[in-house]
PDB file of C-alpha atoms and ligand atoms in Angstrom:
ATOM      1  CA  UNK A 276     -16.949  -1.950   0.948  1.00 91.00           C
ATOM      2  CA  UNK A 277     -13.891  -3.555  -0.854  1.00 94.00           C
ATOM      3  CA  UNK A 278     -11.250  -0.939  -1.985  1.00 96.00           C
ATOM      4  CA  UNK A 279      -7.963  -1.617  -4.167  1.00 97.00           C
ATOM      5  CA  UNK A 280      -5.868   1.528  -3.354  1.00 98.00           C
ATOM      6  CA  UNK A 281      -3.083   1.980  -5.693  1.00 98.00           C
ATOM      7  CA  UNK A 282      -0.239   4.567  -6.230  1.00 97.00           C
ATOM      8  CA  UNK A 283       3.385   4.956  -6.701  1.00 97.00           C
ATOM      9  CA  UNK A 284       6.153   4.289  -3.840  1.00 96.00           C
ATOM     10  CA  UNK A 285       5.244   7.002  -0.853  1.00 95.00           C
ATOM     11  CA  UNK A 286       1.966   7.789  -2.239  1.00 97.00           C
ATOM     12  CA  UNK A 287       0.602   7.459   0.956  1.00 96.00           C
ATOM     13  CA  UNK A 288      -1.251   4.219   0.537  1.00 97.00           C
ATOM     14  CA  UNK A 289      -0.513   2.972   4.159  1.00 95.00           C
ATOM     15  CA  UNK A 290      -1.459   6.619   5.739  1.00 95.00           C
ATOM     16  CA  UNK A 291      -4.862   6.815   3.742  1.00 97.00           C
ATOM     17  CA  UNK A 292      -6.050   3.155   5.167  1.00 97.00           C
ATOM     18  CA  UNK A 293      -5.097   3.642   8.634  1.00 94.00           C
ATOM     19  CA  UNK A 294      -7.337   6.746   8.231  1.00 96.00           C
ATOM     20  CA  UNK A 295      -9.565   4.029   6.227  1.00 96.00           C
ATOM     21  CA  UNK A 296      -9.852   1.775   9.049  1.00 95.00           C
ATOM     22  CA  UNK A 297     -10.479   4.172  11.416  1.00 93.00           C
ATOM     23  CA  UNK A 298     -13.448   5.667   9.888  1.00 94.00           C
ATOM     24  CA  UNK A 299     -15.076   2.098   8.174  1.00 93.00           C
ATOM     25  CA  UNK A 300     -15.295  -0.851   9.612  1.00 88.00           C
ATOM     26  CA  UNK A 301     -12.974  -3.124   7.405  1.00 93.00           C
ATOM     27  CA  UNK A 302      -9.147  -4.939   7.423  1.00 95.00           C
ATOM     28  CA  UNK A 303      -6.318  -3.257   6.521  1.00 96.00           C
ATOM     29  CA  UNK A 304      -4.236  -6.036   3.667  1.00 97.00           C
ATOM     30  CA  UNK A 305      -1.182  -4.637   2.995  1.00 97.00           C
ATOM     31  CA  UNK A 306       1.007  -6.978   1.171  1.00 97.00           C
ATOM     32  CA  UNK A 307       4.238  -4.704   2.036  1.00 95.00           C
ATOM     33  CA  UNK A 308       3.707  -5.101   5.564  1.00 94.00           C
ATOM     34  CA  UNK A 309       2.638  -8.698   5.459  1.00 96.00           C
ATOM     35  CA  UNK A 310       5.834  -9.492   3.366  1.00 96.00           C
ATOM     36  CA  UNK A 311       7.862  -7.487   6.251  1.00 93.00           C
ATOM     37  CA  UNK A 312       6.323  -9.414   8.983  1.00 92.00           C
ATOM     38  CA  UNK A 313       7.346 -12.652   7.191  1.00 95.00           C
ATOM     39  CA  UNK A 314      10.982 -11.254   6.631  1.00 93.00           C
ATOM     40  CA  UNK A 315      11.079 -10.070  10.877  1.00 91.00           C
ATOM     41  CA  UNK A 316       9.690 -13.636  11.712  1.00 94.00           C
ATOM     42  CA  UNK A 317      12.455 -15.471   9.561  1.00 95.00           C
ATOM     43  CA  UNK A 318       9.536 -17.675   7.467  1.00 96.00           C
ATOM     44  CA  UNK A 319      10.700 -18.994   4.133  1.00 96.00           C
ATOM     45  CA  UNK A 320       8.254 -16.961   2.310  1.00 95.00           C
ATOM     46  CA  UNK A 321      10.222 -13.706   3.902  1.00 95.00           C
ATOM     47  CA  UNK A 322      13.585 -15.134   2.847  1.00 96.00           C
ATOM     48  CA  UNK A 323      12.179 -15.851  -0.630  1.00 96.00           C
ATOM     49  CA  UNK A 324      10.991 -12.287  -0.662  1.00 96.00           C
ATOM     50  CA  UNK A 325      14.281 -10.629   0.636  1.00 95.00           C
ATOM     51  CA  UNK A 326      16.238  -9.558  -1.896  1.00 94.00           C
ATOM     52  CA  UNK A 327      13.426  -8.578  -4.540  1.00 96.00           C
ATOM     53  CA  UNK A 328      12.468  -6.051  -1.896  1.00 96.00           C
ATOM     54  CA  UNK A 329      15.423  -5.056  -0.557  1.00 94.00           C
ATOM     55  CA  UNK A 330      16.460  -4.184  -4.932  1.00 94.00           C
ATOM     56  CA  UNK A 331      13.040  -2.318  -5.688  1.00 94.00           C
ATOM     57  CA  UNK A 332      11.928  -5.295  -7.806  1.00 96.00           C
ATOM     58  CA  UNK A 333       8.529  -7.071  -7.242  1.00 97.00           C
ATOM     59  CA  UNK A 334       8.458 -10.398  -5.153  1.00 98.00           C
ATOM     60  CA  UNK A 335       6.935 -12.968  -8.029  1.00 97.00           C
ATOM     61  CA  UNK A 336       3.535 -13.147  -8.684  1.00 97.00           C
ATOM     62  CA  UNK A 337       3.157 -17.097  -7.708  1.00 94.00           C
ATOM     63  CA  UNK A 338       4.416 -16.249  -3.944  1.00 95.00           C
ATOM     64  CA  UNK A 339       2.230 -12.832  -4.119  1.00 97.00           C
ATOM     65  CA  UNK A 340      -1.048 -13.992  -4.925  1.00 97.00           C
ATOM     66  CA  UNK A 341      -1.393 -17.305  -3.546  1.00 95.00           C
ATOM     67  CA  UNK A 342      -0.536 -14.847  -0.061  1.00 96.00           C
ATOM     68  CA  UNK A 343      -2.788 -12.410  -0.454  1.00 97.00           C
ATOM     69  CA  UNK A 344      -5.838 -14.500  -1.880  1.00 95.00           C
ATOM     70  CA  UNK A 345      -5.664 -16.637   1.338  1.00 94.00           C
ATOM     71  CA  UNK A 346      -5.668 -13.778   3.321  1.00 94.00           C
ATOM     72  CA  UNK A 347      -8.554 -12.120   1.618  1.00 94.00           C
ATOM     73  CA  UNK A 348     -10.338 -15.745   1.977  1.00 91.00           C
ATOM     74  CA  UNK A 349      -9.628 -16.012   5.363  1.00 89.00           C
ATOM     75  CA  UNK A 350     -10.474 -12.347   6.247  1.00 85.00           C
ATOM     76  CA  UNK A 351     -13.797 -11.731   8.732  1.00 82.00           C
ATOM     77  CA  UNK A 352     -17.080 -10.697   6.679  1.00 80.00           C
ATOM     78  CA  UNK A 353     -16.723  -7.203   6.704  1.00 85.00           C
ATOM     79  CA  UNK A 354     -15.354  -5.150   4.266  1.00 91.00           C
ATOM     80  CA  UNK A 355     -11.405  -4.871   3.183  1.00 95.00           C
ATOM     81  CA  UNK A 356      -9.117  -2.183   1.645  1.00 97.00           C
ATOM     82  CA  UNK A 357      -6.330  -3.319  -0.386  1.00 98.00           C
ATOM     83  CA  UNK A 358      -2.467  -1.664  -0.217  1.00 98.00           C
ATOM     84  CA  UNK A 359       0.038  -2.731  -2.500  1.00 97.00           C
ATOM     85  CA  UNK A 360      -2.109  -5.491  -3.975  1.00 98.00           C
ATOM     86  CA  UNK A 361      -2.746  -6.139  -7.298  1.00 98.00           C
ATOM     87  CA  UNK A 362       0.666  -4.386  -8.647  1.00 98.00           C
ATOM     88  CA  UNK A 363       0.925  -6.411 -11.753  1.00 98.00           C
ATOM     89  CA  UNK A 364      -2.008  -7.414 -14.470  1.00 97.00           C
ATOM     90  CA  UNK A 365      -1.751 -10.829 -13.931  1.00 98.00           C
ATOM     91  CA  UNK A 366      -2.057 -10.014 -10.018  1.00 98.00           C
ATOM     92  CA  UNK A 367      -5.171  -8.345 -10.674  1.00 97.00           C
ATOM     93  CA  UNK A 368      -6.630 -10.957 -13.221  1.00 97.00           C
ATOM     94  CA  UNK A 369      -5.779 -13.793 -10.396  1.00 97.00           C
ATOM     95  CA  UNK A 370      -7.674 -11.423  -7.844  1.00 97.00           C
ATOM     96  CA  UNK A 371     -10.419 -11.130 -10.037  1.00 96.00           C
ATOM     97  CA  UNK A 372     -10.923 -14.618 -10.389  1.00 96.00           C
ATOM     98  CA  UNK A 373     -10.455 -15.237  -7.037  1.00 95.00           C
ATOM     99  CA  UNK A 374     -13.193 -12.821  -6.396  1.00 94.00           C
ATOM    100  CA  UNK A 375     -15.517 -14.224  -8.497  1.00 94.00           C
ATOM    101  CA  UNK A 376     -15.153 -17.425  -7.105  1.00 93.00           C
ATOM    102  CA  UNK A 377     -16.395 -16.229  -3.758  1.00 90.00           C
ATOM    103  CA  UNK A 378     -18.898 -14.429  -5.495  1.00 90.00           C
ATOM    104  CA  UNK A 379     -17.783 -10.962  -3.945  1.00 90.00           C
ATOM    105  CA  UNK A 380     -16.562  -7.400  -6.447  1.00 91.00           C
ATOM    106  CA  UNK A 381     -14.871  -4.446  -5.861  1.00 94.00           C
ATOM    107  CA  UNK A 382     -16.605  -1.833  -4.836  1.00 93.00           C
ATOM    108  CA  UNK A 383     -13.717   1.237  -6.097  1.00 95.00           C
ATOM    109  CA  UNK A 384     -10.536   1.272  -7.239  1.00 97.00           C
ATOM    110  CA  UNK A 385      -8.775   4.429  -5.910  1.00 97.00           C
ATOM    111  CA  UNK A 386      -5.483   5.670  -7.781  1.00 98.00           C
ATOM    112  CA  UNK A 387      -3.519   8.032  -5.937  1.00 98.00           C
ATOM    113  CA  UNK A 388      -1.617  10.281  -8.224  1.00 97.00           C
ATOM    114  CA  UNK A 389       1.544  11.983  -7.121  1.00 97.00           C
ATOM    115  CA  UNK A 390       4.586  13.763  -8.510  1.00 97.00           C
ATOM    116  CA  UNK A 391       8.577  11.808  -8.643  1.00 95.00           C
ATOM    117  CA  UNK A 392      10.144  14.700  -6.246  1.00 95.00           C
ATOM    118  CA  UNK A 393       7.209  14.381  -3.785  1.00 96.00           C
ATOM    119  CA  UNK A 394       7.788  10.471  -3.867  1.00 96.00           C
ATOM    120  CA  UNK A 395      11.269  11.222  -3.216  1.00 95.00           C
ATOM    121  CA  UNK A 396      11.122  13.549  -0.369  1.00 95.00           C
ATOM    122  CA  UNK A 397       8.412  11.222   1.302  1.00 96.00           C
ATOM    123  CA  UNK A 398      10.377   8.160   1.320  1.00 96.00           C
ATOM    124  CA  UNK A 399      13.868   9.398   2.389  1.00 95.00           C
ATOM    125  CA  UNK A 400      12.088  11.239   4.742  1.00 96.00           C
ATOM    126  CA  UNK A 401       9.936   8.014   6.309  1.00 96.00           C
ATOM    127  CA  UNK A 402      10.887   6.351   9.335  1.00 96.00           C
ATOM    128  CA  UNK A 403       9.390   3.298  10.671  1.00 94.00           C
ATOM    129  CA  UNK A 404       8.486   1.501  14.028  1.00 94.00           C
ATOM    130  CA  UNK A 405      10.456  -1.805  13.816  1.00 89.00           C
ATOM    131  CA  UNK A 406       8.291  -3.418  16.482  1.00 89.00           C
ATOM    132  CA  UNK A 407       4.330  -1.566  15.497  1.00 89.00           C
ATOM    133  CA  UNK A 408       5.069  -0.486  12.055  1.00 88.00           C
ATOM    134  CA  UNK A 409       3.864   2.949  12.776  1.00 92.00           C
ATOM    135  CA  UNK A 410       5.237   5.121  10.683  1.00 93.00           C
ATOM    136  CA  UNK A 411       6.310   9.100  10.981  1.00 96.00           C
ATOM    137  CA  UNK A 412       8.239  11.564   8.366  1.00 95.00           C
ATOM    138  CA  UNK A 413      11.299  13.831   9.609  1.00 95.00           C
ATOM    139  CA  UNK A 414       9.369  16.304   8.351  1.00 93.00           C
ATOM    140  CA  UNK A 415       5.921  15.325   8.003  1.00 89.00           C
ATOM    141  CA  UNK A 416       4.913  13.643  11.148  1.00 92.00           C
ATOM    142  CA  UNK A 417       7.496  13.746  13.458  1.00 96.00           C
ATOM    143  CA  UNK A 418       7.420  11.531  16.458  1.00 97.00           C
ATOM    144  CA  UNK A 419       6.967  13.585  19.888  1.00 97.00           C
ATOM    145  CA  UNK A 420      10.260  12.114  20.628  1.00 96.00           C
ATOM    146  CA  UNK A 421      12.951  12.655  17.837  1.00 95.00           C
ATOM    147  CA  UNK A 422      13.835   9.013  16.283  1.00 96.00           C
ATOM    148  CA  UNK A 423      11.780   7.121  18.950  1.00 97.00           C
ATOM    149  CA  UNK A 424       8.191   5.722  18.347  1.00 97.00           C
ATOM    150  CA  UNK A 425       5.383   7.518  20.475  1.00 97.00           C
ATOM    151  CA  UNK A 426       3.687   4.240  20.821  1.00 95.00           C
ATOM    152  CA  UNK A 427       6.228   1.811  22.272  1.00 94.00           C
ATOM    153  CA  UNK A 428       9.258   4.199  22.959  1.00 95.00           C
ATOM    154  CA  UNK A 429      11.317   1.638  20.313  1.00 95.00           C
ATOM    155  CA  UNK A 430      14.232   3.801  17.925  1.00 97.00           C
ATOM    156  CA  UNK A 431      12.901   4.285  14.912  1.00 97.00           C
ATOM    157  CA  UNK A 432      14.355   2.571  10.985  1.00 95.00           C
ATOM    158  CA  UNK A 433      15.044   3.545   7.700  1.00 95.00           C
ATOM    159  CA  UNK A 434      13.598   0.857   5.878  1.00 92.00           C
ATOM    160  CA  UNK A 435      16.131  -1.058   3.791  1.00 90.00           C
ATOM    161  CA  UNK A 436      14.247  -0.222   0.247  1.00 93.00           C
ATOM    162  CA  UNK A 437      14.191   3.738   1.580  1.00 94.00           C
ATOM    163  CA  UNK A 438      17.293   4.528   0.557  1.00 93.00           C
ATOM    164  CA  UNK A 439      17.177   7.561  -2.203  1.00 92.00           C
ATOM    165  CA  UNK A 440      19.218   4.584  -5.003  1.00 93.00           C
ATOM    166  CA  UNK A 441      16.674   1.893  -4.500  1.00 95.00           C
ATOM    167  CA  UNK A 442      13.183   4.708  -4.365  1.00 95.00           C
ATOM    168  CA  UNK A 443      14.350   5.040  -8.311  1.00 95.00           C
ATOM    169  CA  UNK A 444      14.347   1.178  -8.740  1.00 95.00           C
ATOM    170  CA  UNK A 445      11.348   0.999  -7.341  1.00 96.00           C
ATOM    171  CA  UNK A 446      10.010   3.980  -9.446  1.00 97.00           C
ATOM    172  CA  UNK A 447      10.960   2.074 -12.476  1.00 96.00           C
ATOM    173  CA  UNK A 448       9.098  -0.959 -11.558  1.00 96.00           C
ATOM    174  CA  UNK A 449       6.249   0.789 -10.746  1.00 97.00           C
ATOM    175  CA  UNK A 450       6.019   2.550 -13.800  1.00 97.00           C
ATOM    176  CA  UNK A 451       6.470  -0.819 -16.148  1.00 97.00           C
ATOM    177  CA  UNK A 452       4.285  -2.737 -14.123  1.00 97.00           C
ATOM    178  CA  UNK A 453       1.726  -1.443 -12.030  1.00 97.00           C
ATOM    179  CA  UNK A 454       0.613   1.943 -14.091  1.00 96.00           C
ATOM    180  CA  UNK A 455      -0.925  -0.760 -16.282  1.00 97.00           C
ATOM    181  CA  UNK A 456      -3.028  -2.116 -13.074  1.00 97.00           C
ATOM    182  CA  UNK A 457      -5.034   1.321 -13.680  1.00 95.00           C
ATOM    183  CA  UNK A 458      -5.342   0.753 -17.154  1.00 94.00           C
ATOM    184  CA  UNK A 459      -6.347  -2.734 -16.516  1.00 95.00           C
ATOM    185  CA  UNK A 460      -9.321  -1.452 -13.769  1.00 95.00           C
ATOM    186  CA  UNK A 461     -10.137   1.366 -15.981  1.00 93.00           C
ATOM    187  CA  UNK A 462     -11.745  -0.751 -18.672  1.00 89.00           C
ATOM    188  CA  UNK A 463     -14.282  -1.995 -16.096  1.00 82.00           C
ATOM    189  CA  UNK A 464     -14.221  -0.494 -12.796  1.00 75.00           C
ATOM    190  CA  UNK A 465     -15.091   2.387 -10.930  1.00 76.00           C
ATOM    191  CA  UNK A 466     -11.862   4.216 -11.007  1.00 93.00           C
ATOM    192  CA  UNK A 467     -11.103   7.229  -9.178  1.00 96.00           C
ATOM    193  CA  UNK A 468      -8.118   9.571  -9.368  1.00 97.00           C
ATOM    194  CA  UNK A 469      -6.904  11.843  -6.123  1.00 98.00           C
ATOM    195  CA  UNK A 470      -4.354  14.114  -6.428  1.00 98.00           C
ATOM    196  CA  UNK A 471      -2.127  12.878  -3.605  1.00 98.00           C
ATOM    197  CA  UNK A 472       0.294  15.370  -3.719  1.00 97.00           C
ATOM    198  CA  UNK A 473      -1.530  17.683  -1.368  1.00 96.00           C
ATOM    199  CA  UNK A 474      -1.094  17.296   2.699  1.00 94.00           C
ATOM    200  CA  UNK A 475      -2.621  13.863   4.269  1.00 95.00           C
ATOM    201  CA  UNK A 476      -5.523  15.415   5.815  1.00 96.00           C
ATOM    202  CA  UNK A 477      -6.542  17.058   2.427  1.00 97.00           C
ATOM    203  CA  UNK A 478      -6.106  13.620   0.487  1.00 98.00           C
ATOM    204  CA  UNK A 479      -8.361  11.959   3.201  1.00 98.00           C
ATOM    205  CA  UNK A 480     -11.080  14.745   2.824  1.00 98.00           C
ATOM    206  CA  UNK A 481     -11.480  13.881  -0.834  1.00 98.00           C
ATOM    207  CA  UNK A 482     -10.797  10.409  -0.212  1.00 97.00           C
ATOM    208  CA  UNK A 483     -13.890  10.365   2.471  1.00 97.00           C
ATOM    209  CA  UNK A 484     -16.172  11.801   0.202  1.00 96.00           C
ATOM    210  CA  UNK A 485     -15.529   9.728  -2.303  1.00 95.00           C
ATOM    211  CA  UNK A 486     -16.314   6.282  -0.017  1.00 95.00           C
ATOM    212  CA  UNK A 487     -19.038   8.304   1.767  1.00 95.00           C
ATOM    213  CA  UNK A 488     -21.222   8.270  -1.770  1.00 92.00           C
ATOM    214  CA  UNK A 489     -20.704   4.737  -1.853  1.00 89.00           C
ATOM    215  CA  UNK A 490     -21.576   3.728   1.551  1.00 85.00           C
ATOM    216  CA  UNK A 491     -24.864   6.060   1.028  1.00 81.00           C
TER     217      UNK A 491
HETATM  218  P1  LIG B 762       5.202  -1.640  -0.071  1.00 77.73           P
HETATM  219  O1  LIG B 762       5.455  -1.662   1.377  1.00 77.73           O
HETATM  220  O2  LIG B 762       3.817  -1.869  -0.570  1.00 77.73           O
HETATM  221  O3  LIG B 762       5.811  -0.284  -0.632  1.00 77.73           O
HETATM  222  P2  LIG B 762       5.276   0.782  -1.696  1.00 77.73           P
HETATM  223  O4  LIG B 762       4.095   0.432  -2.524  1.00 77.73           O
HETATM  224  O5  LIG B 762       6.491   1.147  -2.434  1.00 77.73           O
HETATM  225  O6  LIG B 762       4.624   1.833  -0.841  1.00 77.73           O
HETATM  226  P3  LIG B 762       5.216   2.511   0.412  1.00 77.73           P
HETATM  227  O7  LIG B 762       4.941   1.690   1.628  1.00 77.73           O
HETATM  228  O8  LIG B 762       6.647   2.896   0.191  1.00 77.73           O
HETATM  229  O9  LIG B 762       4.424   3.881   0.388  1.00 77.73           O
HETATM  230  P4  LIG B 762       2.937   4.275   0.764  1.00 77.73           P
HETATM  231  O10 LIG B 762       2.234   4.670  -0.493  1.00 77.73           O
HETATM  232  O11 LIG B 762       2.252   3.286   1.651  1.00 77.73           O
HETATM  233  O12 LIG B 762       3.276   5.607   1.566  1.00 77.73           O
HETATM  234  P5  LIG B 762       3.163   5.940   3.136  1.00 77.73           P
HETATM  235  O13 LIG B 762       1.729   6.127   3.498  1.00 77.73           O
HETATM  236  O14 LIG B 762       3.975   5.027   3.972  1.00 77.73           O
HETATM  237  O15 LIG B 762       6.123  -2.731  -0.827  1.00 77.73           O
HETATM  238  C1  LIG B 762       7.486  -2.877  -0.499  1.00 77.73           C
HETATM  239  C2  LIG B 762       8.087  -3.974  -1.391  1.00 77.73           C
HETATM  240  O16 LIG B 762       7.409  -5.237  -1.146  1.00 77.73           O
HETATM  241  C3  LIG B 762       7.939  -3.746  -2.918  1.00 77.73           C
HETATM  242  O17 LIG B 762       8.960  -2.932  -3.440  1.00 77.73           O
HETATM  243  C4  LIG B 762       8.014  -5.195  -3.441  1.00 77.73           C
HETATM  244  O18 LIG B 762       9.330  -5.671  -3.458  1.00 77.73           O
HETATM  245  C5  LIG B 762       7.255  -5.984  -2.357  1.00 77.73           C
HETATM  246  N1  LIG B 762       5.810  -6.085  -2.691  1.00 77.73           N
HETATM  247  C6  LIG B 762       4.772  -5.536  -1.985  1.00 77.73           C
HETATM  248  N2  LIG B 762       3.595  -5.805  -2.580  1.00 77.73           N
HETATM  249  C7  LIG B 762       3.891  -6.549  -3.674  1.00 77.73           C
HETATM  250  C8  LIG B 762       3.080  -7.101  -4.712  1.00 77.73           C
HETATM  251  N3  LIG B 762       1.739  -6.969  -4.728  1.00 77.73           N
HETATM  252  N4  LIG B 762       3.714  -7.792  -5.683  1.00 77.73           N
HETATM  253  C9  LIG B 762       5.069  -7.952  -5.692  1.00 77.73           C
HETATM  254  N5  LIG B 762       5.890  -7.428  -4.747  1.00 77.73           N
HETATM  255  C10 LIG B 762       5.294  -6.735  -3.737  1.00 77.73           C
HETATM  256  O19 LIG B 762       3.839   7.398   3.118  1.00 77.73           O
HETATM  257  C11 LIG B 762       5.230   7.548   2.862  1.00 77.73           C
HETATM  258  C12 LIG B 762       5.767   8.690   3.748  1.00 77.73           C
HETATM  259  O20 LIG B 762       5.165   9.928   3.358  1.00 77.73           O
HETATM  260  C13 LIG B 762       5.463   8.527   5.248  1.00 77.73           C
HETATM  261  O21 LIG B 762       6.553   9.004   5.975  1.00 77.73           O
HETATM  262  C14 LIG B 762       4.225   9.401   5.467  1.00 77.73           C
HETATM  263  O22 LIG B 762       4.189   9.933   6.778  1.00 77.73           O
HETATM  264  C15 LIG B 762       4.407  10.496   4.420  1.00 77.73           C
HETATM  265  N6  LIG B 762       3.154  10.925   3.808  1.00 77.73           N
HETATM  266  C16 LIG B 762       2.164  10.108   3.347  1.00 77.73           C
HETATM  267  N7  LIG B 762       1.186  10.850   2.788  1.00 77.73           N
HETATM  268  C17 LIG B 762       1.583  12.144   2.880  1.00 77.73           C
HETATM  269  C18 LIG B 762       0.997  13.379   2.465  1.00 77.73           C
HETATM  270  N8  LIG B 762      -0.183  13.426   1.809  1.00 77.73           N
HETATM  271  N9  LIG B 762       1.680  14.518   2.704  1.00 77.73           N
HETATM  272  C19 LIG B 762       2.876  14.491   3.327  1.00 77.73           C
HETATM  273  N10 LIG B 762       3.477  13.362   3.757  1.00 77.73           N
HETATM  274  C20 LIG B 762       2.838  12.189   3.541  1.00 77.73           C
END
């Protein structure tokens, strides 16, 4: 199966693959976490990236798609779920032809819908594993441990672009550029719409069934 999942800021994108990957056999590609690892290892590409991220603005498409496309060429043959990836038209169109070129499609594009004050809460409320990006909600999914990762015992961040100021730049973005991604996968692809606004494990029950009918 291939999967684009798309959805605002703190739609729960990253929560709904690792339940993904856990259940199907297929890579995680993230393109926010791939962009942080490049930022915590110093590369140029991270440095190039830093301060679109760090504003709520999107890193440019030339450094985003050459990134992800070698990554999806490079991937192993199973299937792969993308997060955060395409987020503008022309990121999409590139992915297309990309895909084409290896002769592989998309299988479904999944949009998860949810409301601005849920975004809000969810965001403000994230904390993150600096060293195994897990990642836990003050109110959602605390950590056994308050502020400490129950993986690797490592304090828990903010992340930089988590801050309640930046969420409503990155609102703003999202709404100018990447709501037209849906439109954009409407007019040819399987598109299907979850009301993410309900608990994780609910999302991921609909979610499932949806992938289940296509792995049938
Ligand atoms: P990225 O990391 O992709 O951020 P995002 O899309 O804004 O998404 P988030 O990671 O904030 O949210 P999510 O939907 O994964 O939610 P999560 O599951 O963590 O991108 C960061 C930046 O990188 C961008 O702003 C841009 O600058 C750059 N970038 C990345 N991709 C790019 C691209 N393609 N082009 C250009 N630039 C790009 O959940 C959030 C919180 O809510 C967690 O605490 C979680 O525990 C909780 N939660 C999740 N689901 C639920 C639920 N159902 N109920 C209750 N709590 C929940």
């Amino acid at each position: 199966m291939r999967i684009v999942l798309l959805g605002a800021p703190g739609a729960g994108k990253g929560t709904q693959c690792k339940y993904i990957v856990g259940k199907y056999d297929m890579l995680h590609l993230s393109s926010g976490d791939i962009l942080r690892q490049h930022r915590a290892e110093g590369t140029e590409l991270g440095k190039k990236a830093q301060s679109f991220m760090d504003s709520g603005k999107l890193v440019p498409d030339g450094i985003i798609v050459e990134m992800m496309i070698d990554r999806i060429n490079k991937a192993p043959k199973i299937g792969f779920v993308l997060d955060g990836f395409p987020r503008t038209v022309n990121q999409a169109v590139e992915l297309d032809k990309a895909l084409v070129l290896s002769g592989k499609k998309l299988d479904i594009i999944v949009n998860l819908k949810v409301d601005e004050d849920v975004v809000l809460k969810r965001i403000t409320g994230r904390r993150s594993c600096p060293k195994c990006g897990a990642v836990y909600h003050i109110v959602n999914l605390k950590p056994k441990v308050d502020g400490v990762c129950d993986r690797d015992g490592v304090k828990l961040i903010q992340r930089p672009d988590d801050t309640a100021e930046v969420v409503v730049s990155r609102l703003k973005t999202y709404y100018q550029q990447t709501v037209p991604v849906v439109d954009y996968y409407k007019a040819e692809n399987n598109v299907c719409e979850i009301d993410a606004n309900k608990d994780a494990e609910e999302v991921q029950e609909t979610l499932f069934a949806e992938l289940d009918v296509l792995v049938k």
